[in-house]
Coordinates of C-alpha atoms and ligand atoms in Angstrom, one line a residue:
M1 CA 13.3 31.4 4.9
L2 CA 10.4 29.1 4.8
K3 CA 7.0 29.8 7.4
I4 CA 5.9 27.8 9.2
A5 CA 2.5 27.7 11.5
I6 CA 2.6 25.6 14.2
Q7 CA -0.5 24.8 16.9
K8 CA 0.8 26.6 19.7
S9 CA -0.4 24.1 23.0
G10 CA -3.3 21.4 21.9
R11 CA -2.9 17.5 20.8
L12 CA -1.1 18.7 17.6
H13 CA 2.1 20.8 19.0
E14 CA 4.2 18.2 21.1
N15 CA 3.1 15.9 17.9
S16 CA 5.1 18.9 15.8
M17 CA 7.5 20.1 17.1
Q18 CA 8.4 16.7 17.5
L19 CA 8.4 15.2 13.8
L20 CA 10.8 18.5 13.6
K21 CA 13.3 17.9 15.5
E22 CA 13.3 14.4 14.1
C23 CA 13.8 15.9 11.2
G24 CA 16.4 18.1 11.6
V25 CA 15.3 21.0 12.4
E26 CA 16.0 22.3 16.3
I27 CA 13.4 24.9 17.5
N28 CA 13.8 26.1 20.4
N29 CA 11.0 27.6 22.5
G30 CA 11.4 27.3 25.8
N31 CA 10.1 31.6 26.7
R32 CA 6.8 30.6 24.5
Q33 CA 7.5 33.5 21.6
L34 CA 4.9 33.6 18.9
K35 CA 7.9 33.2 16.2
V36 CA 11.2 31.2 16.5
S37 CA 13.7 30.8 14.2
A38 CA 15.6 27.2 14.0
L39 CA 19.0 26.9 14.0
D40 CA 20.4 24.7 12.2
F41 CA 17.9 24.9 9.1
P42 CA 16.2 27.9 7.2
L43 CA 12.6 27.9 8.6
E44 CA 10.5 30.1 10.4
A45 CA 8.0 28.3 13.5
Y46 CA 5.2 30.9 14.0
F47 CA 3.0 29.2 16.9
F48 CA -1.0 29.6 16.5
R49 CA -5.0 28.4 17.0
D50 CA -5.5 25.1 14.9
D51 CA -8.0 27.0 14.1
D52 CA -6.2 30.9 12.5
I53 CA -3.6 28.1 10.8
P54 CA -5.5 27.8 7.5
Q55 CA -6.2 30.8 6.7
Y56 CA -3.2 32.1 7.8
V57 CA -1.4 29.5 5.0
F58 CA -4.2 30.5 2.7
D59 CA -3.1 34.8 3.6
N60 CA 0.9 33.8 2.6
I61 CA 1.6 34.9 6.9
A62 CA 2.9 31.7 7.3
D63 CA 4.0 29.4 4.2
I64 CA 3.0 26.0 5.3
G65 CA 1.5 24.6 8.2
I66 CA 1.0 22.1 10.9
V67 CA -3.2 21.2 10.8
G68 CA -6.3 18.5 11.0
E69 CA -7.2 17.7 8.2
N70 CA -11.3 18.6 10.2
V71 CA -9.7 22.0 10.4
L72 CA -8.8 22.2 6.8
Y73 CA -11.7 21.2 5.7
E74 CA -14.3 22.7 8.5
K75 CA -12.5 26.0 7.4
N76 CA -12.5 25.2 3.6
K77 CA -9.1 27.0 2.3
D78 CA -7.8 26.4 -0.4
I79 CA -4.4 25.6 -0.3
D80 CA -2.6 22.4 -0.6
V81 CA -2.0 19.5 1.3
I82 CA 1.0 17.9 0.9
S83 CA 1.1 15.4 2.7
K84 CA -0.1 13.8 6.0
L85 CA 1.5 12.8 9.1
G86 CA 0.5 10.2 11.0
F87 CA -0.9 11.3 14.4
G88 CA -3.6 13.4 16.1
R89 CA -5.3 10.6 14.4
C90 CA -9.1 11.1 15.1
R91 CA -12.3 10.7 13.7
L92 CA -16.0 13.9 13.0
S93 CA -18.8 11.7 14.5
I94 CA -22.4 12.2 15.2
A95 CA -23.2 11.5 18.7
V96 CA -26.8 11.3 20.2
P97 CA -28.0 9.6 24.1
K98 CA -27.7 6.1 24.2
N99 CA -30.9 5.2 24.6
L100 CA -31.9 6.8 21.4
N101 CA -33.3 4.6 18.3
Y102 CA -31.4 5.0 15.3
S103 CA -31.2 3.6 12.5
S104 CA -30.1 5.9 9.6
P105 CA -28.8 9.1 9.5
K106 CA -33.1 9.8 8.6
D107 CA -33.4 9.5 12.3
L108 CA -31.7 13.0 12.7
N109 CA -34.5 14.7 10.7
G110 CA -36.2 17.3 12.9
L111 CA -33.4 17.0 15.9
K112 CA -31.0 19.9 16.9
I113 CA -27.3 18.6 17.2
A114 CA -24.0 21.6 18.4
T115 CA -21.7 21.2 16.7
T116 CA -18.1 23.0 16.4
Y117 CA -18.0 22.3 12.9
S118 CA -21.4 23.1 11.8
G119 CA -20.2 23.6 8.2
L120 CA -18.6 19.6 7.9
L121 CA -21.7 18.5 9.3
Q122 CA -24.2 21.2 7.2
K123 CA -22.3 19.6 4.4
F124 CA -22.6 15.5 5.5
L125 CA -26.8 16.5 5.9
K126 CA -27.3 18.3 2.6
E127 CA -26.1 15.4 1.5
R128 CA -28.6 13.2 2.5
E129 CA -31.5 15.7 2.7
I130 CA -31.8 16.1 6.2
Q131 CA -33.7 18.4 8.5
A132 CA -31.7 19.4 11.5
D133 CA -30.8 21.9 12.7
I134 CA -27.3 22.7 14.1
H135 CA -26.6 25.0 17.2
E136 CA -22.8 26.0 17.1
I137 CA -21.3 26.1 20.3
S138 CA -17.6 26.3 20.8
G139 CA -16.7 24.1 23.3
S140 CA -17.6 21.0 25.7
V141 CA -20.4 20.0 22.9
E142 CA -20.6 16.8 24.7
I143 CA -22.3 17.9 27.3
A144 CA -25.7 19.9 25.1
P145 CA -27.7 16.8 25.4
G146 CA -27.8 16.3 28.7
I147 CA -28.3 20.0 29.4
G148 CA -31.3 19.6 27.4
L149 CA -29.6 22.3 25.2
A150 CA -29.6 19.1 22.2
D151 CA -30.8 16.2 20.5
A152 CA -27.5 14.7 19.2
I153 CA -24.3 16.4 18.9
C154 CA -21.3 16.4 16.0
D155 CA -17.9 16.5 17.1
L156 CA -13.6 15.2 17.3
V157 CA -14.0 11.2 18.8
S158 CA -10.8 9.9 19.1
S159 CA -10.9 6.8 22.4
G160 CA -14.9 6.8 22.4
S161 CA -14.3 8.1 25.9
T162 CA -15.9 11.6 26.4
L163 CA -19.2 10.2 24.2
F164 CA -19.0 6.9 26.7
T165 CA -19.2 9.3 29.6
N166 CA -21.7 11.5 28.6
G167 CA -24.0 9.1 28.3
L168 CA -23.8 9.1 24.3
K169 CA -23.6 6.7 21.2
E170 CA -21.0 7.0 17.9
V171 CA -23.7 6.7 14.9
E172 CA -22.2 8.5 11.9
V173 CA -19.3 9.1 11.3
I174 CA -18.4 11.9 8.6
L175 CA -14.9 12.8 8.5
R176 CA -10.6 10.1 9.1
S177 CA -8.9 13.1 9.8
E178 CA -5.0 13.0 10.5
A179 CA -3.1 16.0 10.9
I180 CA -1.4 17.3 7.7
L181 CA 0.8 19.7 5.9
V182 CA -0.2 22.9 4.4
A183 CA 1.1 25.0 2.0
N184 CA 0.3 28.0 0.5
K185 CA -0.1 27.7 -3.0
N186 CA 1.5 29.7 -4.7
L187 CA 5.2 29.3 -3.1
G188 CA 8.4 30.6 -4.5
E189 CA 11.4 28.5 -6.3
E190 CA 13.6 29.3 -3.0
K191 CA 10.6 28.3 -0.5
K192 CA 10.2 25.5 -2.8
K193 CA 13.2 24.0 -2.7
I194 CA 13.6 24.5 1.3
L195 CA 10.1 22.4 1.0
D196 CA 11.5 20.6 -0.9
N197 CA 14.2 19.6 1.4
L198 CA 12.0 19.8 4.6
L199 CA 10.6 17.1 2.7
L200 CA 12.9 15.4 1.8
R201 CA 13.8 14.7 5.4
M202 CA 10.3 14.7 6.3
N203 CA 10.2 10.6 4.2
A204 CA 13.1 9.7 5.5
V205 CA 11.7 9.9 8.6
K206 CA 8.7 7.7 8.0
T207 CA 10.2 5.5 6.2
A208 CA 12.7 4.3 8.9
K209 CA 9.5 4.1 11.0
H210 CA 7.9 1.7 9.5
N211 CA 10.1 -1.1 8.1
K212 CA 13.4 -2.2 10.7
Y213 CA 17.0 -3.4 10.5
I214 CA 16.4 -7.2 10.6
M215 CA 19.7 -9.5 10.9
M216 CA 19.5 -13.5 11.6
N217 CA 22.4 -16.5 10.5
A218 CA 21.0 -18.8 8.4
P219 CA 22.2 -22.1 6.8
N220 CA 23.3 -21.7 3.2
H221 CA 20.4 -24.1 1.7
Q222 CA 17.8 -21.8 2.5
L223 CA 19.2 -18.8 1.7
E224 CA 17.2 -18.6 -2.2
N225 CA 14.0 -19.2 -0.5
I226 CA 15.0 -16.1 2.8
T227 CA 16.6 -13.6 -0.1
S228 CA 13.0 -14.2 -1.7
L229 CA 11.2 -13.2 1.9
L230 CA 13.7 -10.9 2.2
P231 CA 14.2 -8.5 -1.1
G232 CA 15.7 -4.9 1.1
M233 CA 16.7 -2.0 -0.2
K234 CA 18.1 -3.6 -3.3
S235 CA 18.6 -7.0 -2.1
P236 CA 19.8 -7.9 1.3
T237 CA 23.0 -8.4 2.5
I238 CA 24.9 -12.1 2.2
V239 CA 28.3 -12.0 4.4
P240 CA 29.4 -15.8 5.7
L241 CA 29.7 -16.1 9.3
S242 CA 33.3 -18.9 10.2
Q243 CA 30.9 -21.6 10.7
S244 CA 31.1 -22.8 7.2
G245 CA 27.3 -23.3 5.6
W246 CA 25.9 -20.5 7.1
S247 CA 25.4 -16.8 6.5
S248 CA 24.3 -13.6 8.1
V249 CA 21.4 -12.7 5.7
Q250 CA 21.4 -8.6 6.7
S251 CA 18.0 -6.9 4.7
V252 CA 15.2 -4.2 6.2
V253 CA 11.5 -5.1 7.1
N254 CA 8.5 -3.8 6.2
E255 CA 6.5 -3.1 10.0
N256 CA 3.3 -4.0 7.8
D257 CA 4.5 -7.5 7.1
F258 CA 6.4 -8.3 10.0
W259 CA 5.3 -11.3 11.9
Q260 CA 4.5 -13.3 8.8
V261 CA 8.2 -12.8 7.2
I262 CA 9.6 -13.8 11.2
E263 CA 7.3 -17.1 11.0
K264 CA 7.5 -17.3 7.6
L265 CA 12.1 -16.9 8.3
K266 CA 12.1 -19.7 11.6
S267 CA 10.4 -21.9 9.3
F268 CA 13.6 -21.5 6.4
E269 CA 16.4 -22.3 9.9
A270 CA 16.9 -18.9 10.6
E271 CA 18.6 -18.7 13.8
G272 CA 19.6 -15.8 15.7
I273 CA 16.9 -13.0 14.3
L274 CA 18.1 -9.7 15.7
I275 CA 15.5 -6.7 14.6
V276 CA 17.0 -3.3 14.8
P277 CA 14.4 0.4 14.6
I278 CA 16.1 3.0 12.2
E279 CA 16.7 6.0 12.1
K280 CA 16.4 7.4 9.2
M281 CA 16.1 5.8 5.5
I282 CA 17.3 7.5 2.4
L283 CA 15.8 5.5 -0.6
Ligands
PRT1 O1 -6.5 25.6 21.0 P1 -6.7 26.0 20.0 O2 -7.9 26.3 19.0 O3 -5.3 25.0 18.8 O4 -6.6 24.1 19.9 P2 -8.3 23.4 20.3 O5 -8.7 23.3 21.6 O6 -8.7 23.3 19.6 O7 -7.4 21.2 19.1 P3 -7.6 21.0 20.4 O8 -5.3 20.8 21.0 O9 -7.5 20.2 21.8 O10 -7.4 19.8 18.7 C1 -6.1 19.4 17.1 C2 -6.0 18.7 16.9 O11 -6.0 17.4 17.2 C3 -7.6 18.6 16.5 O12 -8.2 19.9 15.5 C4 -7.5 17.0 16.3 O13 -7.3 17.3 14.2 C5 -6.9 16.3 16.6 N1 -7.6 15.4 17.7 C6 -7.5 13.7 17.5 C7 -8.7 16.0 18.8 C8 -9.0 14.5 18.7 N2 -7.9 13.5 19.0 C9 -9.8 15.1 19.9 N3 -10.2 13.8 20.7 N4 -9.1 17.2 19.2 C10 -9.5 16.8 20.5 N5 -10.7 14.9 20.5 C11 -11.3 15.8 21.6 C12 -12.7 16.1 21.3 O14 -13.3 17.3 21.1 C13 -13.2 15.6 22.3 O15 -13.8 16.5 23.5 O16 -11.5 15.3 22.1 C14 -12.1 14.7 23.1 C15 -13.2 13.6 23.0 O17 -11.9 12.3 23.0 P4 -12.3 10.5 23.5 O18 -10.8 9.7 23.0 O19 -13.0 11.2 24.9 O20 -12.8 10.8 22.0
ZN2 ZN1 -8.7 24.6 17.9

């Protein structure tokens, strides 16, 4: 049995549960217990505050966990980062009142900076030899300058609208963060096997999200051009159409090249192009 720590409620909870569900790991947390066993996979989910997850994984209370990089690096625990999960993206930034003149980190000298991330902020300031006064508070950091508690803040930002509504501007990005899967460094063989199995499923879900299945009709004299554009998993599938001189081509295309590939396919006379989402993809 592998024990996974998941945020009890908050920004990472839904996405963490969704990821496990897409991996075929059904966790029924309807009545919000602290600990729930998955129905069809040797996994037990524990629900904690995100701040406690690095410590609990380090102490072996959970074997693995899902947490923001910001929390892991602030807590500075010696645990393994297994993979980035692609959600919970944000940045830890320093922001100052929008009318303050700011051109470089030197301008932070002598300021009082409110934050819940004193460890990461201190490291940033120390590396740049800046003397600022770190004022650690536990929440509502963005209002600190407005009420005269601090001159600047260091806090998480995603859209930037919280900074904007509080009359602040982002001046330094200290860390870019997203949710990650972390693990205790000393997992036994049985737990490692379960983790590998879970990772296989997670990768299948991740790869599928980045790829689309593509089908089209193409004149046979363009097949070579089209095949060179669409390497597929091994090579594209080509099936003759009943209309002579034409074939159906099927392949997989990465979302990053997607529109460029479509434009080129059109120039190679491809017709009736269908794009279909892929649910799971195992390479
Ligand atoms: O109760 P618990 O301690 O578990 O939760 P929490 O309140 O500490 O954390 P929670 O649920 O707010 O966030 C969990 C994780 O989500 C964080 O550790 C980050 O890794 C990630 N994340 C992603 C964010 C944001 N985006 C985010 N925007 N965490 C917080 N915010 C806050 C930020 O602090 C600020 O107040 O949102 C506000 C800014 O948002 P914008 O969109 O206005 O810029
Ligand atoms: Zn928290």
